[in-house]
Tab-separated table of C-alpha atoms in Angstrom:
chain	number	residue	atom	x	y	z
T	1	MET	CA	0.728	85.934	4.683
T	2	SER	CA	2.745	88.811	6.111
T	3	SER	CA	1.773	92.400	5.395
T	4	VAL	CA	5.116	93.015	3.654
T	5	ARG	CA	4.497	90.150	1.265
T	6	ARG	CA	0.939	91.310	0.597
T	7	ILE	CA	2.194	94.796	-0.218
T	8	GLY	CA	4.857	93.323	-2.506
T	9	LEU	CA	2.329	91.200	-4.385
T	10	ALA	CA	-0.051	94.136	-4.704
T	11	THR	CA	2.772	96.304	-6.047
T	12	LEU	CA	3.776	93.687	-8.633
T	13	ARG	CA	0.166	93.277	-9.737
T	14	THR	CA	-0.210	97.033	-10.066
T	15	LEU	CA	2.978	97.307	-12.110
T	16	GLY	CA	1.767	94.495	-14.350
T	17	THR	CA	-1.294	96.581	-15.113
T	18	VAL	CA	0.384	99.967	-15.281
T	19	LEU	CA	3.386	99.181	-17.498
T	20	PRO	CA	1.390	98.066	-20.583
T	21	VAL	CA	-0.812	101.135	-20.214
T	22	MET	CA	2.187	103.463	-20.030
T	23	LEU	CA	3.819	101.717	-23.006
T	24	GLY	CA	0.650	102.252	-25.011
T	25	VAL	CA	0.598	105.919	-24.016
T	26	VAL	CA	4.239	106.372	-25.057
T	27	VAL	CA	3.660	104.776	-28.459
T	28	GLY	CA	0.385	106.628	-28.970
T	29	VAL	CA	1.577	110.136	-28.166
T	30	PHE	CA	4.678	109.718	-30.324
T	31	PHE	CA	3.140	108.352	-33.510
T	32	LEU	CA	-0.381	109.775	-33.480
T	33	LEU	CA	0.876	113.338	-33.081
T	34	ARG	CA	2.934	112.942	-36.231
T	35	LEU	CA	-0.162	112.060	-38.242
T	36	VAL	CA	-1.410	115.634	-37.836
T	37	PRO	CA	-0.808	117.587	-41.074
T	38	GLY	CA	1.830	120.289	-41.070
T	39	ASP	CA	5.579	120.704	-40.758
T	40	PRO	CA	6.810	121.835	-37.317
T	41	ALA	CA	9.951	123.424	-38.796
T	42	GLN	CA	7.885	125.357	-41.328
T	43	MET	CA	5.543	126.607	-38.586
T	44	ILE	CA	8.455	127.678	-36.397
T	45	LEU	CA	10.255	129.579	-39.171
T	46	GLY	CA	7.136	130.965	-40.816
T	47	GLU	CA	5.631	130.676	-44.266
T	48	ARG	CA	8.404	132.743	-45.898
T	49	ALA	CA	11.210	130.470	-44.740
T	50	THR	CA	13.429	129.091	-47.483
T	51	PRO	CA	13.594	125.328	-48.120
T	52	GLN	CA	17.267	125.412	-47.057
T	53	ALA	CA	16.395	126.956	-43.690
T	54	VAL	CA	13.628	124.407	-43.163
T	55	ALA	CA	16.011	121.545	-44.020
T	56	GLU	CA	18.642	122.877	-41.605
T	57	LEU	CA	16.082	123.089	-38.799
T	58	HIS	CA	14.932	119.543	-39.601
T	59	GLU	CA	18.499	118.336	-39.168
T	60	LYS	CA	19.005	120.333	-35.976
T	61	LEU	CA	15.846	118.970	-34.383
T	62	GLY	CA	16.360	115.421	-35.640
T	63	LEU	CA	13.175	115.534	-37.703
T	64	ASP	CA	15.063	114.244	-40.764
T	65	LEU	CA	15.811	110.924	-39.060
T	66	PRO	CA	13.684	107.816	-39.682
T	67	LEU	CA	10.682	107.505	-37.394
T	68	TRP	CA	12.056	104.403	-35.681
T	69	GLN	CA	15.256	106.261	-34.809
T	70	GLN	CA	13.316	109.280	-33.573
T	71	PHE	CA	11.231	106.942	-31.426
T	72	GLY	CA	14.334	105.263	-30.003
T	73	ASP	CA	15.852	108.617	-29.077
T	74	PHE	CA	12.527	109.670	-27.584
T	75	VAL	CA	12.226	106.585	-25.351
T	76	GLY	CA	15.892	106.750	-24.329
T	77	ARG	CA	15.619	110.373	-23.268
T	78	LEU	CA	12.375	109.620	-21.436
T	79	LEU	CA	13.920	106.765	-19.448
T	80	THR	CA	17.190	108.513	-18.598
T	81	GLN	CA	16.054	112.112	-18.076
T	82	GLY	CA	12.280	111.932	-17.578
T	83	ASP	CA	12.064	114.400	-20.433
T	84	THR	CA	10.640	114.333	-23.957
T	85	GLY	CA	13.222	116.757	-25.314
T	86	PRO	CA	13.596	120.509	-25.609
T	87	SER	CA	10.738	122.621	-26.845
T	88	LEU	CA	10.891	123.195	-30.601
T	89	VAL	CA	9.855	126.811	-30.052
T	90	SER	CA	11.775	128.003	-26.983
T	91	GLY	CA	14.463	125.338	-26.642
T	92	THR	CA	13.620	124.930	-22.938
T	93	SER	CA	13.452	121.465	-21.440
T	94	THR	CA	9.941	120.046	-21.610
T	95	ARG	CA	10.287	118.774	-18.059
T	96	ASP	CA	11.146	122.259	-16.797
T	97	LEU	CA	8.233	123.823	-18.698
T	98	ILE	CA	5.755	121.348	-17.224
T	99	LEU	CA	7.087	121.493	-13.671
T	100	GLU	CA	6.977	125.290	-13.775
T	101	ARG	CA	3.262	125.248	-14.600
T	102	ALA	CA	2.342	122.158	-12.549
T	103	PRO	CA	1.567	123.873	-9.183
T	104	LEU	CA	-1.383	125.797	-10.617
T	105	SER	CA	-2.846	122.754	-12.366
T	106	LEU	CA	-2.344	120.488	-9.363
T	107	GLY	CA	-3.902	123.160	-7.162
T	108	ILE	CA	-7.055	123.098	-9.295
T	109	VAL	CA	-7.130	119.278	-9.181
T	110	ALA	CA	-6.747	119.215	-5.378
T	111	LEU	CA	-9.404	121.885	-4.812
T	112	ALA	CA	-11.772	120.175	-7.268
T	113	LEU	CA	-11.444	116.899	-5.344
T	114	LEU	CA	-12.066	118.716	-2.071
T	115	PHE	CA	-15.139	120.519	-3.431
T	116	ALA	CA	-16.489	117.288	-4.948
T	117	VAL	CA	-16.300	115.554	-1.562
T	118	LEU	CA	-17.771	118.518	0.335
T	119	ILE	CA	-20.704	118.692	-2.099
T	120	THR	CA	-21.320	114.981	-2.644
T	121	VAL	CA	-21.259	113.631	0.914
T	122	PRO	CA	-23.773	116.024	2.592
T	123	LEU	CA	-26.213	115.922	-0.346
T	124	ALA	CA	-26.101	112.126	-0.660
T	125	LEU	CA	-26.552	111.729	3.096
T	126	ALA	CA	-29.488	114.141	3.138
T	127	ALA	CA	-31.135	112.277	0.266
T	128	ALA	CA	-30.570	108.830	1.760
T	129	ARG	CA	-31.869	109.824	5.220
T	130	ARG	CA	-35.305	110.654	3.731
T	131	PRO	CA	-35.818	108.506	0.590
T	132	ASN	CA	-38.420	109.844	-1.851
T	133	GLY	CA	-38.771	113.010	0.191
T	134	PRO	CA	-38.462	116.578	-1.143
T	135	ILE	CA	-34.715	116.730	-0.467
T	136	ASP	CA	-34.193	113.360	-2.144
T	137	HIS	CA	-36.068	114.448	-5.266
T	138	ALA	CA	-34.149	117.735	-5.410
T	139	VAL	CA	-30.803	115.986	-4.979
T	140	ARG	CA	-31.636	113.568	-7.778
T	141	VAL	CA	-32.994	116.152	-10.220
T	142	ILE	CA	-30.728	119.179	-9.807
T	143	PRO	CA	-27.361	117.379	-10.254
T	144	ALA	CA	-28.807	115.562	-13.281
T	145	ILE	CA	-29.246	118.955	-14.946
T	146	GLY	CA	-25.515	119.508	-14.571
T	147	LEU	CA	-24.806	116.385	-16.626
T	148	GLY	CA	-26.095	118.204	-19.701
T	149	MET	CA	-23.812	121.208	-19.214
T	150	PRO	CA	-20.287	121.196	-20.681
T	151	MET	CA	-17.577	122.054	-18.201
T	152	PHE	CA	-16.577	125.246	-20.016
T	153	TRP	CA	-20.230	126.411	-19.913
T	154	ILE	CA	-20.341	125.857	-16.153
T	155	GLY	CA	-17.137	127.875	-15.898
T	156	LEU	CA	-18.638	130.753	-17.874
T	157	LEU	CA	-21.739	130.769	-15.653
T	158	LEU	CA	-19.571	130.905	-12.538
T	159	ILE	CA	-17.616	133.819	-13.995
T	160	ILE	CA	-20.797	135.746	-14.809
T	161	VAL	CA	-22.386	135.204	-11.387
T	162	PHE	CA	-19.504	135.216	-8.901
T	163	ALA	CA	-16.877	137.296	-10.707
T	164	VAL	CA	-18.748	139.818	-12.864
T	165	HIS	CA	-21.954	140.439	-10.870
T	166	LEU	CA	-20.915	139.684	-7.276
T	167	GLY	CA	-17.218	140.487	-7.636
T	168	TRP	CA	-16.208	137.809	-5.118
T	169	PHE	CA	-13.520	136.268	-7.308
T	170	PRO	CA	-11.299	137.462	-10.169
T	171	VAL	CA	-12.580	136.967	-13.709
T	172	GLY	CA	-9.395	135.230	-14.786
T	173	GLY	CA	-5.688	134.903	-14.242
T	174	VAL	CA	-3.877	134.337	-10.961
T	175	GLY	CA	-3.301	137.131	-8.468
T	176	THR	CA	-0.003	137.650	-6.653
T	177	GLY	CA	-1.144	139.103	-3.337
T	178	ALA	CA	-1.579	137.254	-0.041
T	179	GLY	CA	-4.083	134.462	-0.574
T	180	GLU	CA	-4.798	135.589	-4.126
T	181	PRO	CA	-3.444	132.440	-5.879
T	182	ILE	CA	-5.857	130.177	-3.975
T	183	ARG	CA	-8.708	132.659	-4.413
T	184	SER	CA	-8.052	132.687	-8.160
T	185	LEU	CA	-8.279	128.884	-8.356
T	186	ILE	CA	-11.576	128.501	-6.495
T	187	LEU	CA	-13.908	129.125	-9.450
T	188	PRO	CA	-11.955	126.909	-11.890
T	189	ALA	CA	-11.853	124.122	-9.305
T	190	LEU	CA	-15.562	124.530	-8.584
T	191	ALA	CA	-16.352	124.263	-12.296
T	192	VAL	CA	-14.390	121.009	-12.543
T	193	SER	CA	-15.941	119.571	-9.375
T	194	LEU	CA	-19.506	120.380	-10.470
T	195	SER	CA	-18.999	118.265	-13.573
T	196	LEU	CA	-17.926	115.329	-11.383
T	197	VAL	CA	-20.560	115.649	-8.664
T	198	PRO	CA	-23.740	114.298	-10.406
T	199	PRO	CA	-22.535	110.692	-10.930
T	200	LEU	CA	-20.856	110.691	-7.518
T	201	ILE	CA	-24.052	111.777	-5.742
T	202	ARG	CA	-26.093	109.202	-7.634
T	203	SER	CA	-23.625	106.438	-6.781
T	204	LEU	CA	-23.227	107.356	-3.101
T	205	ARG	CA	-26.980	107.761	-2.554
T	206	ALA	CA	-27.696	104.343	-4.073
T	207	GLN	CA	-24.996	102.686	-1.984
T	208	LEU	CA	-26.164	104.349	1.233
T	209	LEU	CA	-29.725	103.139	0.641
T	210	GLU	CA	-28.380	99.629	0.134
T	211	VAL	CA	-26.173	99.645	3.235
T	212	VAL	CA	-28.868	101.130	5.497
T	213	THR	CA	-30.942	97.952	5.120
T	214	ALA	CA	-28.049	95.635	6.024
T	215	ASP	CA	-28.313	93.360	9.060
T	216	PHE	CA	-25.416	94.973	10.908
T	217	VAL	CA	-27.211	98.338	10.810
T	218	THR	CA	-30.283	96.746	12.398
T	219	THR	CA	-28.024	95.221	15.054
T	220	LEU	CA	-26.402	98.576	15.803
T	221	ARG	CA	-29.783	100.229	16.203
T	222	ALA	CA	-30.955	97.432	18.477
T	223	ALA	CA	-27.859	98.067	20.589
T	224	ARG	CA	-28.976	101.700	20.885
T	225	VAL	CA	-25.928	103.080	19.092
T	226	PRO	CA	-26.565	106.792	18.339
T	227	GLU	CA	-28.072	107.294	14.891
T	228	LEU	CA	-25.517	109.937	13.908
T	229	ARG	CA	-22.677	107.551	14.724
T	230	ILE	CA	-24.315	104.754	12.731
T	231	TRP	CA	-24.585	106.968	9.661
T	232	THR	CA	-21.166	108.605	9.820
T	233	ARG	CA	-19.002	105.703	11.002
T	234	HIS	CA	-20.732	102.663	9.511
T	235	ILE	CA	-23.229	103.414	6.746
T	236	LEU	CA	-21.173	106.174	5.114
T	237	ARG	CA	-17.989	104.137	5.288
T	238	GLY	CA	-19.609	101.125	3.644
T	239	GLY	CA	-21.375	103.168	0.978
T	240	ALA	CA	-18.336	105.272	0.121
T	241	LEU	CA	-16.260	102.394	-1.269
T	242	PRO	CA	-17.961	102.085	-4.701
T	243	THR	CA	-18.124	105.865	-4.983
T	244	LEU	CA	-14.406	106.139	-4.290
T	245	ALA	CA	-13.773	103.553	-7.005
T	246	LEU	CA	-15.963	105.606	-9.370
T	247	LEU	CA	-13.960	108.721	-8.537
T	248	SER	CA	-10.713	106.926	-9.407
T	249	VAL	CA	-12.210	105.854	-12.741
T	250	ASN	CA	-13.051	109.514	-13.423
T	251	ALA	CA	-9.484	110.636	-12.693
T	252	ALA	CA	-8.840	111.160	-16.407
T	253	THR	CA	-11.952	113.335	-16.648
T	254	LEU	CA	-10.803	115.315	-13.621
T	255	ILE	CA	-7.337	115.986	-15.023
T	256	GLY	CA	-8.505	116.546	-18.590
T	257	GLY	CA	-11.212	118.910	-17.386
T	258	THR	CA	-8.612	120.876	-15.443
T	259	LEU	CA	-6.579	121.400	-18.607
T	260	VAL	CA	-9.659	122.646	-20.465
T	261	ILE	CA	-10.953	124.919	-17.700
T	262	GLU	CA	-7.584	126.685	-17.485
T	263	LYS	CA	-8.264	128.096	-20.928
T	264	VAL	CA	-11.641	129.491	-19.813
T	265	PHE	CA	-10.172	131.219	-16.747
T	266	ALA	CA	-6.852	132.218	-18.375
T	267	ILE	CA	-4.897	130.208	-15.805
T	268	ASN	CA	-1.296	129.892	-16.969
T	269	GLY	CA	-0.980	126.234	-16.063
T	270	ILE	CA	-0.294	123.052	-17.982
T	271	GLY	CA	-3.562	123.390	-19.919
T	272	MET	CA	-2.590	126.752	-21.388
T	273	LEU	CA	0.831	125.332	-22.237
T	274	LEU	CA	-0.868	122.409	-23.995
T	275	PHE	CA	-3.097	124.605	-26.175
T	276	THR	CA	-0.180	126.859	-27.093
T	277	SER	CA	2.029	123.889	-27.955
T	278	ILE	CA	-0.656	122.265	-30.101
T	279	GLY	CA	-1.055	125.494	-32.052
T	280	SER	CA	2.693	125.718	-32.722
T	281	ARG	CA	3.087	121.965	-33.376
T	282	ASP	CA	5.589	121.730	-30.538
T	283	PHE	CA	5.817	117.915	-30.496
T	284	PRO	CA	8.020	117.400	-27.422
T	285	VAL	CA	5.910	119.617	-25.158
T	286	VAL	CA	2.609	118.023	-26.217
T	287	GLN	CA	4.118	114.568	-25.744
T	288	GLY	CA	5.501	115.503	-22.340
T	289	ILE	CA	2.166	116.862	-21.129
T	290	ALA	CA	0.331	113.745	-22.332
T	291	LEU	CA	2.810	111.448	-20.590
T	292	TYR	CA	2.919	113.392	-17.335
T	293	CYS	CA	-0.884	113.533	-17.208
T	294	ALA	CA	-1.067	109.790	-17.912
T	295	VAL	CA	1.314	109.153	-15.017
T	296	LEU	CA	-0.826	111.366	-12.774
T	297	VAL	CA	-3.969	109.427	-13.731
T	298	VAL	CA	-2.208	106.150	-12.923
T	299	LEU	CA	-0.987	107.498	-9.572
T	300	VAL	CA	-4.508	108.626	-8.668
T	301	GLY	CA	-5.784	105.143	-9.486
T	302	ILE	CA	-3.084	103.515	-7.348
T	303	ALA	CA	-3.823	105.871	-4.449
T	304	ALA	CA	-7.545	105.114	-4.723
T	305	ASP	CA	-6.866	101.359	-4.704
T	306	ALA	CA	-4.667	101.743	-1.616
T	307	LEU	CA	-7.351	103.790	0.146
T	308	LEU	CA	-9.988	101.198	-0.758
T	309	GLY	CA	-7.771	98.524	0.776
T	310	ILE	CA	-7.460	100.544	3.987
T	311	LEU	CA	-11.209	101.163	4.234
T	312	ASP	CA	-12.228	97.604	3.326
T	313	PRO	CA	-10.030	94.822	4.788
T	314	ARG	CA	-11.832	92.295	2.565
T	315	LEU	CA	-9.979	93.742	-0.446
T	316	ARG	CA	-6.648	93.148	1.288
T	317	ARG	CA	-7.609	89.549	2.049
T	318	GLY	CA	-8.720	89.134	-1.557
T	319	SER	CA	-5.351	90.453	-2.742
T	320	ALA	CA	-3.549	88.017	-0.483
T	321	ARG	CA	-5.402	85.112	-2.040
């Protein structure tokens, strides 16, 4: 089977999985949000607004229409404009609001992934090279402690140590000087990555210990291949596949944690926009954020599957069959 046909079949299979998920997300974010008590028009106008003013705002925003008609308009706008409608508070396009804040949030996600890899790989390798040794015990125990810490608590600890006491990073917000935006995102990204690292280290260590006893590793050593090359090019590559799959499964945790940690560090990204919109019952903005984040989670999963296929040709042959 040609590579083009394999890619086409893989794409169709992925779409067959993704489309029902996205449809469920669209239905869920539209209807479940409307089960929350409270009237958006009343919250926008304030408690002293007259019933006539509230009714006029309902008509202007289309909130007086039947739910099925509101849902139809919502889906139509989403398909044609990639937008969930204007904000009920500011009147700005939801798409524009999200895209304006997206660089900061995506920066945290990218840095968190980078930090997770830089922390996980060396520690797992050090533990697997000397099983049941002091380093192995430390690597297994210390990350396990992090599993019991909420992400926001890790963020607060990082602020106290590295921002307040050492003064290496800003306490919150995003600076505007040269290099300041990236410097401002390091602690939030580190907080997110530290919540992901414990299961990744555990998974990678277990896989490395399994691969190191494989027959091909014995053959490589018999052929006098340098030990460093065996570990970095063969053992690590084979052991990384399940860990990469685990990371893709935790994509929702990664993105959701980024939204939460923005509140702790006062980062004016999508997370701050989400909390503000929930407080003001701004339906379109909350729906837009949920949908865009769902798309991002799906894209991360697709990218991880593609990378797994590149690293392990057996997956590509399995897809062809």
